[in-house]
Tab-separated table of C-alpha atoms and ligand atoms in Angstrom:
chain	number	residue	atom	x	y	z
A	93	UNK	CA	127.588	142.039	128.027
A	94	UNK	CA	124.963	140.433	129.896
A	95	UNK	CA	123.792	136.812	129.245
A	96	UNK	CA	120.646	135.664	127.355
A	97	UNK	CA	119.017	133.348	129.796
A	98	UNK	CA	116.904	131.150	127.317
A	99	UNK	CA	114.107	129.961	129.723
A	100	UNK	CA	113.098	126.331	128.248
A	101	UNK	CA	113.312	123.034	129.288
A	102	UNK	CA	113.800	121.588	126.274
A	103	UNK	CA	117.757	120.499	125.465
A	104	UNK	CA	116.672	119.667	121.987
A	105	UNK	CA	115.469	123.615	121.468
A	106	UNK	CA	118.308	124.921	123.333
A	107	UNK	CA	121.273	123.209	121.452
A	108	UNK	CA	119.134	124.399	118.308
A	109	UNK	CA	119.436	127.820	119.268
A	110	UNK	CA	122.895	128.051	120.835
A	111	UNK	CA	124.348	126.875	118.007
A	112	UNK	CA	123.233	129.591	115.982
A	113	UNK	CA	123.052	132.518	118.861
A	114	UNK	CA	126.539	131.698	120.375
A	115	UNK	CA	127.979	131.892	117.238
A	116	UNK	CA	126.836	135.851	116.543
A	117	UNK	CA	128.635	136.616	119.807
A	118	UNK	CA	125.452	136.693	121.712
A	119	UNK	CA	126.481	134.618	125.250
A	120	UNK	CA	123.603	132.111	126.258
A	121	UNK	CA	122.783	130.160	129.392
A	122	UNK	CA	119.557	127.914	129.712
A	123	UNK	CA	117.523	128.146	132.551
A	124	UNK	CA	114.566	126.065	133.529
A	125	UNK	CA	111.845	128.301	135.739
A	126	UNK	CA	108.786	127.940	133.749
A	127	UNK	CA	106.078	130.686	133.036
A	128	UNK	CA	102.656	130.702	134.797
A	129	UNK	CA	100.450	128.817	132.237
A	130	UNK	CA	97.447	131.026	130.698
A	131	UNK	CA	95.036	129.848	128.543
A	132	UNK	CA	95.743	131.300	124.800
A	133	UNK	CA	94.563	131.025	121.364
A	134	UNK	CA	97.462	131.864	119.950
A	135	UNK	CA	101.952	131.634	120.619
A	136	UNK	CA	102.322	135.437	120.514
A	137	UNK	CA	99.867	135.877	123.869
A	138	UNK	CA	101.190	133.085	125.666
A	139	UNK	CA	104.794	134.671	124.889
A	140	UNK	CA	103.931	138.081	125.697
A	141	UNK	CA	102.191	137.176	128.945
A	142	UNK	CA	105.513	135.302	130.227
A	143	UNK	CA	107.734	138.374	129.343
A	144	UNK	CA	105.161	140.364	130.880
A	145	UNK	CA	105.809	137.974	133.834
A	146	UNK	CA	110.156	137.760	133.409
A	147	UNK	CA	109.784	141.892	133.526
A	148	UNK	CA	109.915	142.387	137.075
A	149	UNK	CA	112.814	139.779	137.615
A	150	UNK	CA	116.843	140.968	137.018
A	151	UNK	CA	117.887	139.988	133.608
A	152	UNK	CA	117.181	139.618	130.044
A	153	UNK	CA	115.501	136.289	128.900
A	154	UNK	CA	114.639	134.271	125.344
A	155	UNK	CA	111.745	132.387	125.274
A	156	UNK	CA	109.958	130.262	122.328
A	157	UNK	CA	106.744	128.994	122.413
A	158	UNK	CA	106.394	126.599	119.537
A	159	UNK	CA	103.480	124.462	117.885
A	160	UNK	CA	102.109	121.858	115.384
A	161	UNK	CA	98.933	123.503	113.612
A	162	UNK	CA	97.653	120.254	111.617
A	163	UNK	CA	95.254	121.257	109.311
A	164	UNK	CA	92.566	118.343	109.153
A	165	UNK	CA	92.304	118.485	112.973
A	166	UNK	CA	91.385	122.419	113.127
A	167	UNK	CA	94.976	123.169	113.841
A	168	UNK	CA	95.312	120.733	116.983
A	169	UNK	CA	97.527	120.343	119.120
A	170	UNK	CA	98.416	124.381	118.159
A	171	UNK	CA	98.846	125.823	121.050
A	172	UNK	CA	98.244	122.639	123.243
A	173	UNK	CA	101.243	121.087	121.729
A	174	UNK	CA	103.331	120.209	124.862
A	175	UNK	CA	100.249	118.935	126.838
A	176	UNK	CA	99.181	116.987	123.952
A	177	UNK	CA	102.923	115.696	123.140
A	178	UNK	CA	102.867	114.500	126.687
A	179	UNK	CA	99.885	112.954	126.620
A	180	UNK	CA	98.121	111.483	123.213
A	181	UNK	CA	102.480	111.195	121.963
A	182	UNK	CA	103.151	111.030	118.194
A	183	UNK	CA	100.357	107.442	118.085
A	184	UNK	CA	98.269	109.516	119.001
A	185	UNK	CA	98.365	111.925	116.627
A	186	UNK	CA	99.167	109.097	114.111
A	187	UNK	CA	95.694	107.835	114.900
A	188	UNK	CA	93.601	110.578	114.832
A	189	UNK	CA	95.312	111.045	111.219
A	190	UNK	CA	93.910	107.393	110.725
A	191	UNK	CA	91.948	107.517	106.896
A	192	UNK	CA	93.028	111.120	106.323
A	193	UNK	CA	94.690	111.158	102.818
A	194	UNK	CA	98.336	112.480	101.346
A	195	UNK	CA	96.778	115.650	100.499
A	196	UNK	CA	95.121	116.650	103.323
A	197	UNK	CA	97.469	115.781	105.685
A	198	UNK	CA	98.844	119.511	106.011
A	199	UNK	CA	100.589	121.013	108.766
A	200	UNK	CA	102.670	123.910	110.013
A	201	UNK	CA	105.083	124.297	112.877
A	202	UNK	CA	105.158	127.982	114.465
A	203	UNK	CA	107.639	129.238	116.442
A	204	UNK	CA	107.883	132.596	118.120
A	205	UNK	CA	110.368	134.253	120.053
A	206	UNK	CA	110.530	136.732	122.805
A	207	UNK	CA	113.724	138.399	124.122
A	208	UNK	CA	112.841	140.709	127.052
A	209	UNK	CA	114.939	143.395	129.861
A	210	UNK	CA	112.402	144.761	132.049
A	211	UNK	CA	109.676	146.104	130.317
A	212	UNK	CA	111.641	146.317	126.514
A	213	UNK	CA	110.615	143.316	124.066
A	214	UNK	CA	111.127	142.009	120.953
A	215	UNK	CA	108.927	139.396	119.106
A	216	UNK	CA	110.426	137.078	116.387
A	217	UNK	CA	108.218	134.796	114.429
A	218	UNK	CA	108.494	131.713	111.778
A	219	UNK	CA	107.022	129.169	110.243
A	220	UNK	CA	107.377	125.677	108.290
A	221	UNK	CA	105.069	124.067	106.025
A	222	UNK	CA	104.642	120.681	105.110
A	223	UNK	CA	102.769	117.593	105.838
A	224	UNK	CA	102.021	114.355	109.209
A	225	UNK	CA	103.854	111.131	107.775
A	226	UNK	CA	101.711	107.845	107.999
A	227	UNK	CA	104.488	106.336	110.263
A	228	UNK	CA	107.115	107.907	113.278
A	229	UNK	CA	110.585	108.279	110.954
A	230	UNK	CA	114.098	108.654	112.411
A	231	UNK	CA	115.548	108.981	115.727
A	232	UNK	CA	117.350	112.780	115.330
A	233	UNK	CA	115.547	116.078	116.378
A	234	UNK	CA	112.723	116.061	119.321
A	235	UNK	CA	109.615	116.436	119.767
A	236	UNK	CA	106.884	115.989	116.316
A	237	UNK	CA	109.842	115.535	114.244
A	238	UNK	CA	109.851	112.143	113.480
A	239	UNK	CA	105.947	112.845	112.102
A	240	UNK	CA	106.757	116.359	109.991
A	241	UNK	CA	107.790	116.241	106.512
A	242	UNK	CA	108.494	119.739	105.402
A	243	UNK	CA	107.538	120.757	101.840
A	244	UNK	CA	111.329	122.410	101.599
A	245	UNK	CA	112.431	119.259	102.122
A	246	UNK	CA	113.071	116.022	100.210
A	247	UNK	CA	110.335	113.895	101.412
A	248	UNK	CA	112.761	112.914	104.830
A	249	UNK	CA	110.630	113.809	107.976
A	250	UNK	CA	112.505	116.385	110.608
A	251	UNK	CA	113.604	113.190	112.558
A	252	UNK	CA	115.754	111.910	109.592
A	253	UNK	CA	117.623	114.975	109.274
A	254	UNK	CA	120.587	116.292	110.699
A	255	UNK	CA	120.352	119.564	113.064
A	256	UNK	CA	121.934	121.579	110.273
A	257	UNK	CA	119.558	120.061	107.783
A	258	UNK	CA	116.949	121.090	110.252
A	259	UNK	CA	117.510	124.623	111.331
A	260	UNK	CA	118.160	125.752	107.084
A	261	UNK	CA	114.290	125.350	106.483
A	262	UNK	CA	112.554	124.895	109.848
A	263	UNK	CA	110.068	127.463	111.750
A	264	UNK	CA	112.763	127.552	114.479
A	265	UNK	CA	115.750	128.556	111.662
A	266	UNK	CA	113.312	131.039	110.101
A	267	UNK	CA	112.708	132.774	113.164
A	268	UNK	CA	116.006	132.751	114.139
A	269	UNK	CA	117.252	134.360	111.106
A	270	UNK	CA	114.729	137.552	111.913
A	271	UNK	CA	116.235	137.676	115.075
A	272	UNK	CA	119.768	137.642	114.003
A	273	UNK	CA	118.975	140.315	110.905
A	274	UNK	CA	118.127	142.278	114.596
A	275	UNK	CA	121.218	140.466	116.472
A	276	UNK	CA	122.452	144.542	116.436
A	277	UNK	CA	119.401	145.525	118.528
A	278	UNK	CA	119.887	142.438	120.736
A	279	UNK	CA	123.305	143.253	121.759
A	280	UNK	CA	122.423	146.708	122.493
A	281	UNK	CA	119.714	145.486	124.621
A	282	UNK	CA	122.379	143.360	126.523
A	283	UNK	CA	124.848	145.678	126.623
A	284	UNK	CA	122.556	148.083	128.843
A	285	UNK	CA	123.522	149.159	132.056
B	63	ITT	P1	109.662	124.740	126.843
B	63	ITT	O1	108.246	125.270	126.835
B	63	ITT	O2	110.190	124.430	128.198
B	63	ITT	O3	110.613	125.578	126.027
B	63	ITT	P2	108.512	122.554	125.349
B	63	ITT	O4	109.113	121.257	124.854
B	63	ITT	O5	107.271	122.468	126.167
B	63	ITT	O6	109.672	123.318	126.098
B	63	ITT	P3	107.052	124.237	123.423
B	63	ITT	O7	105.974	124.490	124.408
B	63	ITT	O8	107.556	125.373	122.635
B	63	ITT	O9	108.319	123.498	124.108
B	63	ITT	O10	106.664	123.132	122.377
B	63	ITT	C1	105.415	122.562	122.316
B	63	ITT	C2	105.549	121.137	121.853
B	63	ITT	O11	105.954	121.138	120.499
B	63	ITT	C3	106.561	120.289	122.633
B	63	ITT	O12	106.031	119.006	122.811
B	63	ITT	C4	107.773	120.238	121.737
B	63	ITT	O13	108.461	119.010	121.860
B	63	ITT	C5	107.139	120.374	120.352
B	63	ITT	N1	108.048	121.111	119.492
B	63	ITT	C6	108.478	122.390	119.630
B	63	ITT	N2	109.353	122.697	118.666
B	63	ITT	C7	109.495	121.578	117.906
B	63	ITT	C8	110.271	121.252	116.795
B	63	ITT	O14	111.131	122.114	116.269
B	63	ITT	N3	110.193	120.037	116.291
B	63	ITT	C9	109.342	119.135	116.832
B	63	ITT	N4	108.575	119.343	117.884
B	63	ITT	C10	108.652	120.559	118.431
């Protein structure tokens, strides 16, 4: 069977997903060659476009694109949400938050996936409610956890809970369960001469 080369260069997302793919029997290796950036309004075109891109190349590739769609900001940092991470950080965010009260402080994360071999793909999508803390809690998970409380949750941000704890109710887990009710299709797809 070929190998699923998950294209990210995020270790946090990749031992998230290994966990889970590795142990359906799908084999995984992460590579690092970034897509060409395009400018998107939403995850499923800036997915689509990379595959697109990957199509022409040997192999079969996973990607994600995720984001934080915060309500009372017009769903910033959405698709922005690695620039903006990088730049503006979780004070940032924190402070443009500044004033906004406990029950409009809603958010979703969004994650979609894309597996593609030359010019076959398959989209996976899922998504987390919940709500932007008033302070940065907990040290586990990467990224806007330590800001996301999910509603599924019990009041703990993403950053105070375990990866396990995580993947049960997050965007990421909930896509990744669509893709493994399809992990038939995926090994098929790998299995390909
Ligand atoms: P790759 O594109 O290389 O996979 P990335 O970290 O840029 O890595 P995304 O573009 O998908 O990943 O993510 C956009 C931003 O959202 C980025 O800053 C991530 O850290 C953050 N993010 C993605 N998934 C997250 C999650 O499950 N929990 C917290 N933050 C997350």
């Amino acid at each position: 069977m070929r190998e699923l080369h998950f294209i990210t260069s995020n270790s946090g997302k990749y031992a998230e997903v290994s966990s889970i793919l590795s142990s359906k029997g799908i084999p995984m290796v992460q590579r690092d060659i970034g897509c060409p950036e395009i400018q998107a309004d939403t995850l499923e075109e800036v997915v689509t476009f990379c595959l697109d891109w990957l199509g022409s190349k040997e192999g079969a590739y996973l990607i994600d694109d995720s984001g934080l769609f915060i309500d009372a900001l017009g769903g910033f940092p959405g698709v922005y949400s690695a620039y903006v991470f990088k730049t503006l950080g979780l004070s940032g965010i924190l402070r443009l938050m500044e004033g906004v009260p406990d029950d409009e402080r809603t958010a979703y994360f969004e994650t979609v996936f894309g597996i593609g071999l030359g010019a076959e793909k398959l989209v996976f999508r899922g998504k987390c409610e919940g709500r932007i803390s008033h302070e940065v809690r907990g040290e586990e998970g990467f990224g806007y956890d330590p800001i996301f409380i999910p509603d599924a949750g019990d009041g703990r941000t993403f950053g105070e809970m375990s990866m396990a704890e995580k993947n049960a109710i997050s965007h990421r887990g909930k896509a990744i369960k669509n893709m493994m009710e399809n992990a038939n299709r995926i090994i098929e797809m790998l299995n390909q001469s």
